[in-house]
Short mmCIF file of C-alpha atoms and ligand atoms in Angstrom, two decimals:
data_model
loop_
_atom_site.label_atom_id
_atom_site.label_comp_id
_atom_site.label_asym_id
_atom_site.label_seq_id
_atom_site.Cartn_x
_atom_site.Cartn_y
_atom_site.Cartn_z
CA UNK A 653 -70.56 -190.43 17.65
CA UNK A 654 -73.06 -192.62 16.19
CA UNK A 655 -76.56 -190.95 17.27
CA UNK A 656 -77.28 -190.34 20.67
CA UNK A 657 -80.15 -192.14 22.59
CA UNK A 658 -80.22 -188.97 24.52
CA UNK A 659 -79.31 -185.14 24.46
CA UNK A 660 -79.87 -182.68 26.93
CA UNK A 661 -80.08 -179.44 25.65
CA UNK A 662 -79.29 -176.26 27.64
CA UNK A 663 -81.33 -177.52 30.20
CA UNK A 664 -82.25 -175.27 32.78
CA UNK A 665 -84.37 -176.03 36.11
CA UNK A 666 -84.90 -173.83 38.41
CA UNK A 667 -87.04 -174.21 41.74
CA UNK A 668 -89.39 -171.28 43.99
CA UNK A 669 -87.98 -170.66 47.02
CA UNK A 670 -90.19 -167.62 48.48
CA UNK A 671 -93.22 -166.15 46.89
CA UNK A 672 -94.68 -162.80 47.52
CA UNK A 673 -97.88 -162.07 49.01
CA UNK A 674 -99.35 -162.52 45.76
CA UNK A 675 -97.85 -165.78 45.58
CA UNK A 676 -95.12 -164.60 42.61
CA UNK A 677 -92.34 -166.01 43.11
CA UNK A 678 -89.19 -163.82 43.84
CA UNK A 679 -86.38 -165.99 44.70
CA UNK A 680 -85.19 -169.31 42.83
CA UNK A 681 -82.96 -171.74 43.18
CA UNK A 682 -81.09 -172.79 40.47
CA UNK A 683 -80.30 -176.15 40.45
CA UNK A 684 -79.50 -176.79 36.90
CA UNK A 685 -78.04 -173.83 35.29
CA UNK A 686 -77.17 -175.01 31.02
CA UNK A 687 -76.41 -178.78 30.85
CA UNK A 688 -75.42 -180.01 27.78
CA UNK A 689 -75.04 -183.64 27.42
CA UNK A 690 -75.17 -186.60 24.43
CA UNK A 691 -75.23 -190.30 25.43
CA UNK A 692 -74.30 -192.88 22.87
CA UNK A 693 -75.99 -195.94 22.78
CA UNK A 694 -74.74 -198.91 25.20
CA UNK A 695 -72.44 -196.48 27.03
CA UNK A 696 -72.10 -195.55 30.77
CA UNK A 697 -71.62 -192.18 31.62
CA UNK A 698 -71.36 -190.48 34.90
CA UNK A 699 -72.00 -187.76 36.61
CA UNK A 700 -70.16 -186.83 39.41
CA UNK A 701 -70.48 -184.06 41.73
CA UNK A 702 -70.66 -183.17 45.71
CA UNK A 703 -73.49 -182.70 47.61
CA UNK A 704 -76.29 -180.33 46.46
CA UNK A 705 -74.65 -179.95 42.89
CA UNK A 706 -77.51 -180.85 40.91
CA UNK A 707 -77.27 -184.24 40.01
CA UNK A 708 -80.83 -185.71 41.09
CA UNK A 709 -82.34 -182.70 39.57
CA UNK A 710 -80.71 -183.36 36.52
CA UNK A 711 -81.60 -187.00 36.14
CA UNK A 712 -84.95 -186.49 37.31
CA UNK A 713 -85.35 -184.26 34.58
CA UNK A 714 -84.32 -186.53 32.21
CA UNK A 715 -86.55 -189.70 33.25
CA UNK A 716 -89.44 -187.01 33.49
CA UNK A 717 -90.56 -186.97 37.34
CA UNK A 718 -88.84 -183.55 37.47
CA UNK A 719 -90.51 -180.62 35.08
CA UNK A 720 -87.43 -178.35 32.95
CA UNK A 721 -88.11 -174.66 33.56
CA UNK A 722 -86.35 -174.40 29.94
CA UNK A 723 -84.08 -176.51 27.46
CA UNK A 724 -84.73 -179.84 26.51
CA UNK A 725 -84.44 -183.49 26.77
CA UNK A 726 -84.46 -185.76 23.66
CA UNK A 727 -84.82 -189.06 23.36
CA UNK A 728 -84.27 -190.95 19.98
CA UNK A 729 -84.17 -187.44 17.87
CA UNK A 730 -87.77 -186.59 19.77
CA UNK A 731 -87.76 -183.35 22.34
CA UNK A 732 -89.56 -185.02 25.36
CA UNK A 733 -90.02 -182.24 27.15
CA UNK A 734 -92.10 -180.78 24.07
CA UNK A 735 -94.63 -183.14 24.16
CA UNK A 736 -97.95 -183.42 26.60
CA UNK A 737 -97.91 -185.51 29.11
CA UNK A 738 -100.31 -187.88 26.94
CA UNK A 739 -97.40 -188.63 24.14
CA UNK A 740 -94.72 -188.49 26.93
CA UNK A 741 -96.01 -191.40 28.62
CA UNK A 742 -94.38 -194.79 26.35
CA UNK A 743 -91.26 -193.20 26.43
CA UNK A 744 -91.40 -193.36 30.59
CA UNK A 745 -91.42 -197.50 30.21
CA UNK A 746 -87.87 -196.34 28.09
CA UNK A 747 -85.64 -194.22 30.46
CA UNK A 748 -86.04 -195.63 33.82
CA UNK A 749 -84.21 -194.57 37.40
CA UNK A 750 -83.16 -196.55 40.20
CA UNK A 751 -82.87 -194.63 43.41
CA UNK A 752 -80.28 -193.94 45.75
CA UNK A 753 -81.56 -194.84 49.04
CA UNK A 754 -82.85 -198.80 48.82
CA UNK A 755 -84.69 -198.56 52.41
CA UNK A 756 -86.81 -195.52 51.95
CA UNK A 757 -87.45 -196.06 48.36
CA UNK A 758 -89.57 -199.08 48.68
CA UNK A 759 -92.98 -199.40 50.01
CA UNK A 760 -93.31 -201.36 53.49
CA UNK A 761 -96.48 -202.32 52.37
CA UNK A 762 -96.00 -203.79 49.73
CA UNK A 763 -94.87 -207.61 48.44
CA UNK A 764 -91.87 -207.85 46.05
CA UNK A 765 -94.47 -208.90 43.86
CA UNK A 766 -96.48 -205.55 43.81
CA UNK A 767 -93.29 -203.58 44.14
CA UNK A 768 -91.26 -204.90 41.01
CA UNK A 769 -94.80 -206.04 39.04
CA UNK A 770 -96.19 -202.55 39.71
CA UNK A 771 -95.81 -200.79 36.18
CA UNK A 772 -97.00 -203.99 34.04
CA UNK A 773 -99.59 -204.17 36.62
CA UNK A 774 -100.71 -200.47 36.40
CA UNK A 775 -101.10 -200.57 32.62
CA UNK A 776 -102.52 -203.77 32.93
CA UNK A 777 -100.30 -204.99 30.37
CA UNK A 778 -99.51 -208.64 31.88
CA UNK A 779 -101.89 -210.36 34.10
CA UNK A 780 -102.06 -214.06 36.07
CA UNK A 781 -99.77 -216.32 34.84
CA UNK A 782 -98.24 -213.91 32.38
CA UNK A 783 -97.47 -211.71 35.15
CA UNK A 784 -96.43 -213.85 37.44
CA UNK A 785 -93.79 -215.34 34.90
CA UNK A 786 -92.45 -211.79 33.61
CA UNK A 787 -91.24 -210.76 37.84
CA UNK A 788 -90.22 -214.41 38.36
CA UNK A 789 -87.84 -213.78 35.49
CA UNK A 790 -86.80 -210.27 36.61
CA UNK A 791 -86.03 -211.57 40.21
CA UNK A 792 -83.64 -214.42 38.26
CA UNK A 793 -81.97 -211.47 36.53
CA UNK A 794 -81.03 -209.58 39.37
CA UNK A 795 -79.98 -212.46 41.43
CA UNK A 796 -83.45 -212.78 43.82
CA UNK A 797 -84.76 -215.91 44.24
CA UNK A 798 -88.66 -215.86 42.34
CA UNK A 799 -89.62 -217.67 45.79
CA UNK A 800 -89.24 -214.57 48.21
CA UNK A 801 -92.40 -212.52 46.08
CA UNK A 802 -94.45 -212.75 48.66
CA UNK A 803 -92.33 -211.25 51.55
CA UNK A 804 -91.85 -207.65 52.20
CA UNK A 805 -89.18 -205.16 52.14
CA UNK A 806 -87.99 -205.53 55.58
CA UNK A 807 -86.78 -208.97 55.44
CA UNK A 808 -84.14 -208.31 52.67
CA UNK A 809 -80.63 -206.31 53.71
CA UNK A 810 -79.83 -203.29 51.50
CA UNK A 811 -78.59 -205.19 48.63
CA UNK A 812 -81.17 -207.41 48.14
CA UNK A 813 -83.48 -204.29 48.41
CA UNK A 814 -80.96 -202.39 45.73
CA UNK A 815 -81.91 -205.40 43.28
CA UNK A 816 -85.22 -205.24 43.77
CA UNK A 817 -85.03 -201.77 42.79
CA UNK A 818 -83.02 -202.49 39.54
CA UNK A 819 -85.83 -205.35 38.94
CA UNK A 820 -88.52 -202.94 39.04
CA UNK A 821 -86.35 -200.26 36.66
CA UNK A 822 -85.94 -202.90 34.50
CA UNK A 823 -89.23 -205.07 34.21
CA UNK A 824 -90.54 -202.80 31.77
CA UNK A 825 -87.62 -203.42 29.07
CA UNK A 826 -86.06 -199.60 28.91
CA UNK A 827 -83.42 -198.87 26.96
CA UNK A 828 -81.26 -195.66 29.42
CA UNK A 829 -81.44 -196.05 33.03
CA UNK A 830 -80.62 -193.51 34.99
CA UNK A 831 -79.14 -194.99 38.49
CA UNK A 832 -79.22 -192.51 41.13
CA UNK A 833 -76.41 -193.37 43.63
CA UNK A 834 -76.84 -196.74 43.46
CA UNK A 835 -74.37 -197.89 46.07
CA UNK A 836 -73.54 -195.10 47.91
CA UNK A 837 -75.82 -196.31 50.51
CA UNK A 838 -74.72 -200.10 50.98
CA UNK A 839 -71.63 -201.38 52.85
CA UNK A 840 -68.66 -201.75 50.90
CA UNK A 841 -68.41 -205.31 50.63
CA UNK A 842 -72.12 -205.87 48.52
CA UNK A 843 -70.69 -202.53 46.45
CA UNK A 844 -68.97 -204.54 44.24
CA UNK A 845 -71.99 -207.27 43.78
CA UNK A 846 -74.26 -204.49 42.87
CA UNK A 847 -72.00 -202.69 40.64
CA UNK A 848 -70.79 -205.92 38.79
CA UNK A 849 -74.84 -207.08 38.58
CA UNK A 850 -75.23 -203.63 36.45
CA UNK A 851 -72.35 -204.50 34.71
CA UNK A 852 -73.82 -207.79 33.77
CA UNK A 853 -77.46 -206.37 33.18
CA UNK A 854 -75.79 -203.79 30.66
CA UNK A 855 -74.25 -206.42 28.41
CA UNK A 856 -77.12 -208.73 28.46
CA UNK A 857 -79.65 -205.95 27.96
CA UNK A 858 -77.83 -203.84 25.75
CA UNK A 859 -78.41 -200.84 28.23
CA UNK A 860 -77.18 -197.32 28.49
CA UNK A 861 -76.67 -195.90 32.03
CA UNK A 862 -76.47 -192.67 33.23
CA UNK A 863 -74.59 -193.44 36.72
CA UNK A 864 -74.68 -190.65 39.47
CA UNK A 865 -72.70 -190.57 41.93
CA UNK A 866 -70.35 -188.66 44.39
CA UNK A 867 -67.55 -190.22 44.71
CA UNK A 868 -65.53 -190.66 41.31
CA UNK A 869 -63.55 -193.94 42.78
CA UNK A 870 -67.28 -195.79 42.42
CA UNK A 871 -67.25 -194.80 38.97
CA UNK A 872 -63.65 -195.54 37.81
CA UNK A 873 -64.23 -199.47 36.13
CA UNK A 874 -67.78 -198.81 35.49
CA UNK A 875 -67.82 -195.54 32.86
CA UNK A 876 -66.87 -195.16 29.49
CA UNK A 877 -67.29 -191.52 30.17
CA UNK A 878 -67.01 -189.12 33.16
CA UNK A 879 -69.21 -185.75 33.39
CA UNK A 880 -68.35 -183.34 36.43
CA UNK A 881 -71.12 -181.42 37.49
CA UNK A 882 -70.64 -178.23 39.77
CA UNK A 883 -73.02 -175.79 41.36
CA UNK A 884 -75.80 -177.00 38.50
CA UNK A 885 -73.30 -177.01 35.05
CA UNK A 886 -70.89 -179.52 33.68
CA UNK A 887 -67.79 -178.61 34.52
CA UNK A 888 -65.35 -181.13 32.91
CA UNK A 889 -66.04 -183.94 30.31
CA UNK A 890 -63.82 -186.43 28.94
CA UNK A 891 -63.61 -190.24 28.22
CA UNK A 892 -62.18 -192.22 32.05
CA UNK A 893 -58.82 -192.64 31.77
CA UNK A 894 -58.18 -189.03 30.15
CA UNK A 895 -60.00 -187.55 32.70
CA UNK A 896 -58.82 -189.67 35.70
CA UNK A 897 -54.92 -189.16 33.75
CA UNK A 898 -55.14 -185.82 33.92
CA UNK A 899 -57.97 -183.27 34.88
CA UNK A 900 -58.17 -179.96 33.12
CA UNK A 901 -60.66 -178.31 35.70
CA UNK A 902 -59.17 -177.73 39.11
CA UNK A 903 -62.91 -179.03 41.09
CA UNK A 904 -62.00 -182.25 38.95
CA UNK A 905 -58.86 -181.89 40.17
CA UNK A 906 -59.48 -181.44 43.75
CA UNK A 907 -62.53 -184.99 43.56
CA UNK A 908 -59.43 -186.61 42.42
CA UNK A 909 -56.54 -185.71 45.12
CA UNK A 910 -60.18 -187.66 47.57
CA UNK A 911 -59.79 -191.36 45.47
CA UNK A 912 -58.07 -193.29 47.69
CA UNK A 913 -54.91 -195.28 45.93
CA UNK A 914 -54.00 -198.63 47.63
CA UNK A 915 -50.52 -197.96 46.60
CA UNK A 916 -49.32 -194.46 45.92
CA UNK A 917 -45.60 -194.78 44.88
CA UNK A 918 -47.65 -197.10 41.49
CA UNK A 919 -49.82 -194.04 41.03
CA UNK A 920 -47.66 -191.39 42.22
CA UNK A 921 -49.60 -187.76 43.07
CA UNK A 922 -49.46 -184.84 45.53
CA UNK A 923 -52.03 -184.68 48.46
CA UNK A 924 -55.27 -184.26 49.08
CA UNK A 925 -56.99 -181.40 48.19
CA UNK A 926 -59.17 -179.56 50.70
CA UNK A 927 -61.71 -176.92 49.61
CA UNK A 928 -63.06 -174.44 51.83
CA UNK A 929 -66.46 -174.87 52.46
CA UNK A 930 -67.92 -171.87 50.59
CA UNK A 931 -70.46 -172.86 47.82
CA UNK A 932 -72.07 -170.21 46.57
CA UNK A 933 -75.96 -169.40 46.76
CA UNK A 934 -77.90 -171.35 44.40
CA UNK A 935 -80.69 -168.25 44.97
CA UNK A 936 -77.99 -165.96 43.79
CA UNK A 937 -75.34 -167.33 41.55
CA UNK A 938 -72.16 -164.96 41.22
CA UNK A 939 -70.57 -163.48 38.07
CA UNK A 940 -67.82 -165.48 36.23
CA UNK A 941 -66.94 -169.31 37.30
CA UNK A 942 -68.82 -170.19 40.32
CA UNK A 943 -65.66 -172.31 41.83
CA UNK A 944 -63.75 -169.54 41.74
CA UNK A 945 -64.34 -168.75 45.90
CA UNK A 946 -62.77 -172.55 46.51
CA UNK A 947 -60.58 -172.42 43.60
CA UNK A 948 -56.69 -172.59 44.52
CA UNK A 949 -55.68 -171.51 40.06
CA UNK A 950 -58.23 -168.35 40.72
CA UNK A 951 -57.13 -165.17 38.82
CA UNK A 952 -58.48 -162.18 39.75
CA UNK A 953 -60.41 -160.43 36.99
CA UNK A 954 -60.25 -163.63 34.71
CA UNK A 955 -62.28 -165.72 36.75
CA UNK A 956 -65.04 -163.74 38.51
CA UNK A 957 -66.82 -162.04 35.80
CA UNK A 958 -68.75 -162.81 32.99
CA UNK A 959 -69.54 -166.04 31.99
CA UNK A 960 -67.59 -168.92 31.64
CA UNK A 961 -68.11 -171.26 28.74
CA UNK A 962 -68.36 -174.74 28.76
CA UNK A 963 -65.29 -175.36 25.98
CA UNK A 964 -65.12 -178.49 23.87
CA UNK A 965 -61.26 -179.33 22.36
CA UNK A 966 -61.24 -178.13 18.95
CA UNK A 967 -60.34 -181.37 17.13
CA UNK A 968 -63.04 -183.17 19.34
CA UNK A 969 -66.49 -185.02 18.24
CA UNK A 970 -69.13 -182.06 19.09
CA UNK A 971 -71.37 -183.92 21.06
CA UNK A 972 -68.55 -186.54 23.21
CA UNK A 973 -65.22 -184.64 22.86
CA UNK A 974 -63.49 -183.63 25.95
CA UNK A 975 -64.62 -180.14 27.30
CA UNK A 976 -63.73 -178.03 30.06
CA UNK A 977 -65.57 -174.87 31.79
CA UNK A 978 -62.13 -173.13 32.65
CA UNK A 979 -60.65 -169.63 31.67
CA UNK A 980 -57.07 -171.68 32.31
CA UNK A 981 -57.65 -174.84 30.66
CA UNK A 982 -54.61 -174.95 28.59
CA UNK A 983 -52.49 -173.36 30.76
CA UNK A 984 -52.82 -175.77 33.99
CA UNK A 985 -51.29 -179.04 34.71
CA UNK A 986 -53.24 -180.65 36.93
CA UNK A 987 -52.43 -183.69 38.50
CA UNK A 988 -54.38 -186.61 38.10
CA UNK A 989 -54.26 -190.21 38.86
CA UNK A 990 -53.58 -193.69 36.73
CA UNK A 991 -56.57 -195.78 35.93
CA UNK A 992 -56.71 -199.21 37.31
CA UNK A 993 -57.46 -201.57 34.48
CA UNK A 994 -60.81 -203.17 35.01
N1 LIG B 1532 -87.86 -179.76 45.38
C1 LIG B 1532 -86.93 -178.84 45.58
N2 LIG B 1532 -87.26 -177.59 45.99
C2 LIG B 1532 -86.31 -176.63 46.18
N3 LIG B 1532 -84.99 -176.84 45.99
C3 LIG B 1532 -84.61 -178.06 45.61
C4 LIG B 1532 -85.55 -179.14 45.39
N4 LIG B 1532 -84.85 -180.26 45.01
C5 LIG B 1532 -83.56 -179.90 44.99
N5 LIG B 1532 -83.41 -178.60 45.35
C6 LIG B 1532 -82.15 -177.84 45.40
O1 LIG B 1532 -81.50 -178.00 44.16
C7 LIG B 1532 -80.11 -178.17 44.33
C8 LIG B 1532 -79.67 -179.48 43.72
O2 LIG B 1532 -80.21 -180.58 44.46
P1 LIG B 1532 -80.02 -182.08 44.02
O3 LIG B 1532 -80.79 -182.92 44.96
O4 LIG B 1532 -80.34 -182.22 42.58
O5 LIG B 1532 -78.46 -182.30 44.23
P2 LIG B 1532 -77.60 -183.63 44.25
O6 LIG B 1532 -76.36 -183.33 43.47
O7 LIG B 1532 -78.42 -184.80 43.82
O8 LIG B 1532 -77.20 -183.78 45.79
P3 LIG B 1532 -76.96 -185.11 46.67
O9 LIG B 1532 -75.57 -185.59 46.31
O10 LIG B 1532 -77.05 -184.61 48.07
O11 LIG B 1532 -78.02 -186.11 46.33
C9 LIG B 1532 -79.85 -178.05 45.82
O12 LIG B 1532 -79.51 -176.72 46.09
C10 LIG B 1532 -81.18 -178.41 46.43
O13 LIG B 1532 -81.34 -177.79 47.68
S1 LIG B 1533 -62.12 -170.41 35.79
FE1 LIG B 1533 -60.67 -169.71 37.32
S2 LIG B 1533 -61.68 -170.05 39.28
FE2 LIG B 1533 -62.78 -171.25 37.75
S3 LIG B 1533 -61.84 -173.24 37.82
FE3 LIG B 1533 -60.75 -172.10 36.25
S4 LIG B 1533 -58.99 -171.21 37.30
FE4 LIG B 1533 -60.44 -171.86 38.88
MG1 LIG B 1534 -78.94 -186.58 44.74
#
């Protein structure tokens, strides 16, 4: 790998859940539990998980609204989360986020014009015409017409809201945005818009995405690579079509048997996969690998003590190459699904 714009190292954050009378606190939840993670330049990776597993943490972490309780986050060879909040600050206009929910994350009160023009106008760095000219642009990029400034949130539909979103992410020039669920919350049909107008923004801009999401059918013609995050670690890592060919972690496994396949006798692959519904405790994370309660490949004695590694293929790059967090990850043949060319 050429260097990465970004490595997480061993990342850990953990948040209070109850406090003593003294106001120590006593119980945690650990939300991200070790990440490791290197993004090249220009590349999409994402980060799938269900529900809970950590994902918003983690990229919160990353663009810096979210403090690390330990590990770090580099940026360009330079450990952000070692520097004060002073030095941080340039490298927030850098690694930008665009949120999941496009009706709640916008202020009612405020004009497209204040909303996407808020961080040039909060450093003061363009003003009147200037200004004016830099969100008029933006709103051209993302496919808003530069004449609806003036109106409010409520009068656009949750796609036009999404782009306003990726307008203000963007107005600042970053280089890594981190897009929190970006679609998850619009009707299917503007799905595709959106995803195709990041598509578009990446090769024009030269951007690198971290793209969260749920569901690993959103990210199937949009990553280059595919991280699976469970109960706060990676679980699985691997370039698309390996990983979507054939999973070598059974929770990959099981996201998998839930992408729906317009035809299945093309893609050929046994049912869907149904895990019981018993996550562990994030306050009190059991010995061994934490899937192991859902796991259908569980081995008693292999899987539940100790702690499982997160394994990279010996051959592979250090940073990028395929790894798995599995005691059985040579010995399993999972079935997986063929990747429709984009
Ligand atoms: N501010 C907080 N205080 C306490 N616990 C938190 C806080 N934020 C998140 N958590 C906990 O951390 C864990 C990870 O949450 P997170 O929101 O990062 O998951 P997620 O993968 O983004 O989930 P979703 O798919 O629902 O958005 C959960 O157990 C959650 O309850
Ligand atoms: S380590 Fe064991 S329980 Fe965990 S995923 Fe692998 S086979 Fe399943
Ligand atoms: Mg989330």
């Amino acid at each position: 790998m050429t260097d990465p714009i970004l490595e997480v190292r061993d990342l850990h954050v953990r948040f209070p859940v109850r406090r003593n009378l003294l106001g120590r606190t006593t119980v945690e939840n650990h939300a991200v539990s070790g990440v490791d993670l290197a993004l090249a330049p220009g590349e999409t990776m994402a980060l799938v998980g269900e529900s809970g597993c950590g994902k918003t943490t983690l990229g919160s972490t990353i663009v810096g609204a979210q403090r690390a309780t330990s590990g770090e986050v580099v940026y360009d060879g330079l450990s952000l989360t070692a520097m004060s909040e002073r030095r941080r600050a340039p490298y927030r206009r850098q690694i930008r986020m665009v949120f999941q929910d496009p009706f709640s994350s916008l202020n009612p009160r405020f004009t497209l014009r204040q909303i996407i023009g808020d961080p040039l106008i909060a450093t003061g760095e363009a003003r009147g015409s200037e200004l004016e000219d830099r969100i008029a642009e933006m709103m051209r990029r993302v496919g808003l017409s530069p004449d609806y400034m003036d109106r409010y949130p409520h009068a656009f539909s949750g796609g036009q809201r999404q782009r306003v979103n990726i307008a203000r992410a963007l107005i600042v020039n970053p280089r890594l945005v981190v897009a929190d669920e970006p679609v998850s919350a619009l009707d299917v049909s503007v799905r595709a818009q959106i995803l195709n107008l990041l598509r578009e923004l990446q090769a024009e801009l030269g951007l690198t995405y971290l793209f969260i999401s749920h569901d690993l059918s959103v990210v199937e013609n949009l990553a280059d690579r595919v991280a699976v995050m469970y109960f706060g670690r990676i679980v699985e890592l691997a370039d698309t079509a390996s990983l979507y060919e054939r999973p070598r972690h059974p929770y990959t496994e099981a996201l998998m048997s839930a992408v729906p396949i317009p035809d299945p006798a093309l893609k050929g692959r046994g049912g869907r996969i149904l895990l019981p519904d018993e996550l562990p405790d994030p306050a009190d994370p059991p010995p061994g690998c934490a899937f192991a309660r859902r796991c259908r490949h569980a081995e008693a004695g292999r899987c539940d003590t100790g702690e499982i590694p997160l394994e990279r293929d010996a051959a592979a790059d250090p940073l990028t190459g395929r790894a798995v967090r599995c005691v059985r990850r040579d010995e399993l043949d999972l079935q997986g699904i063929a990747v429709t060319p984009s």
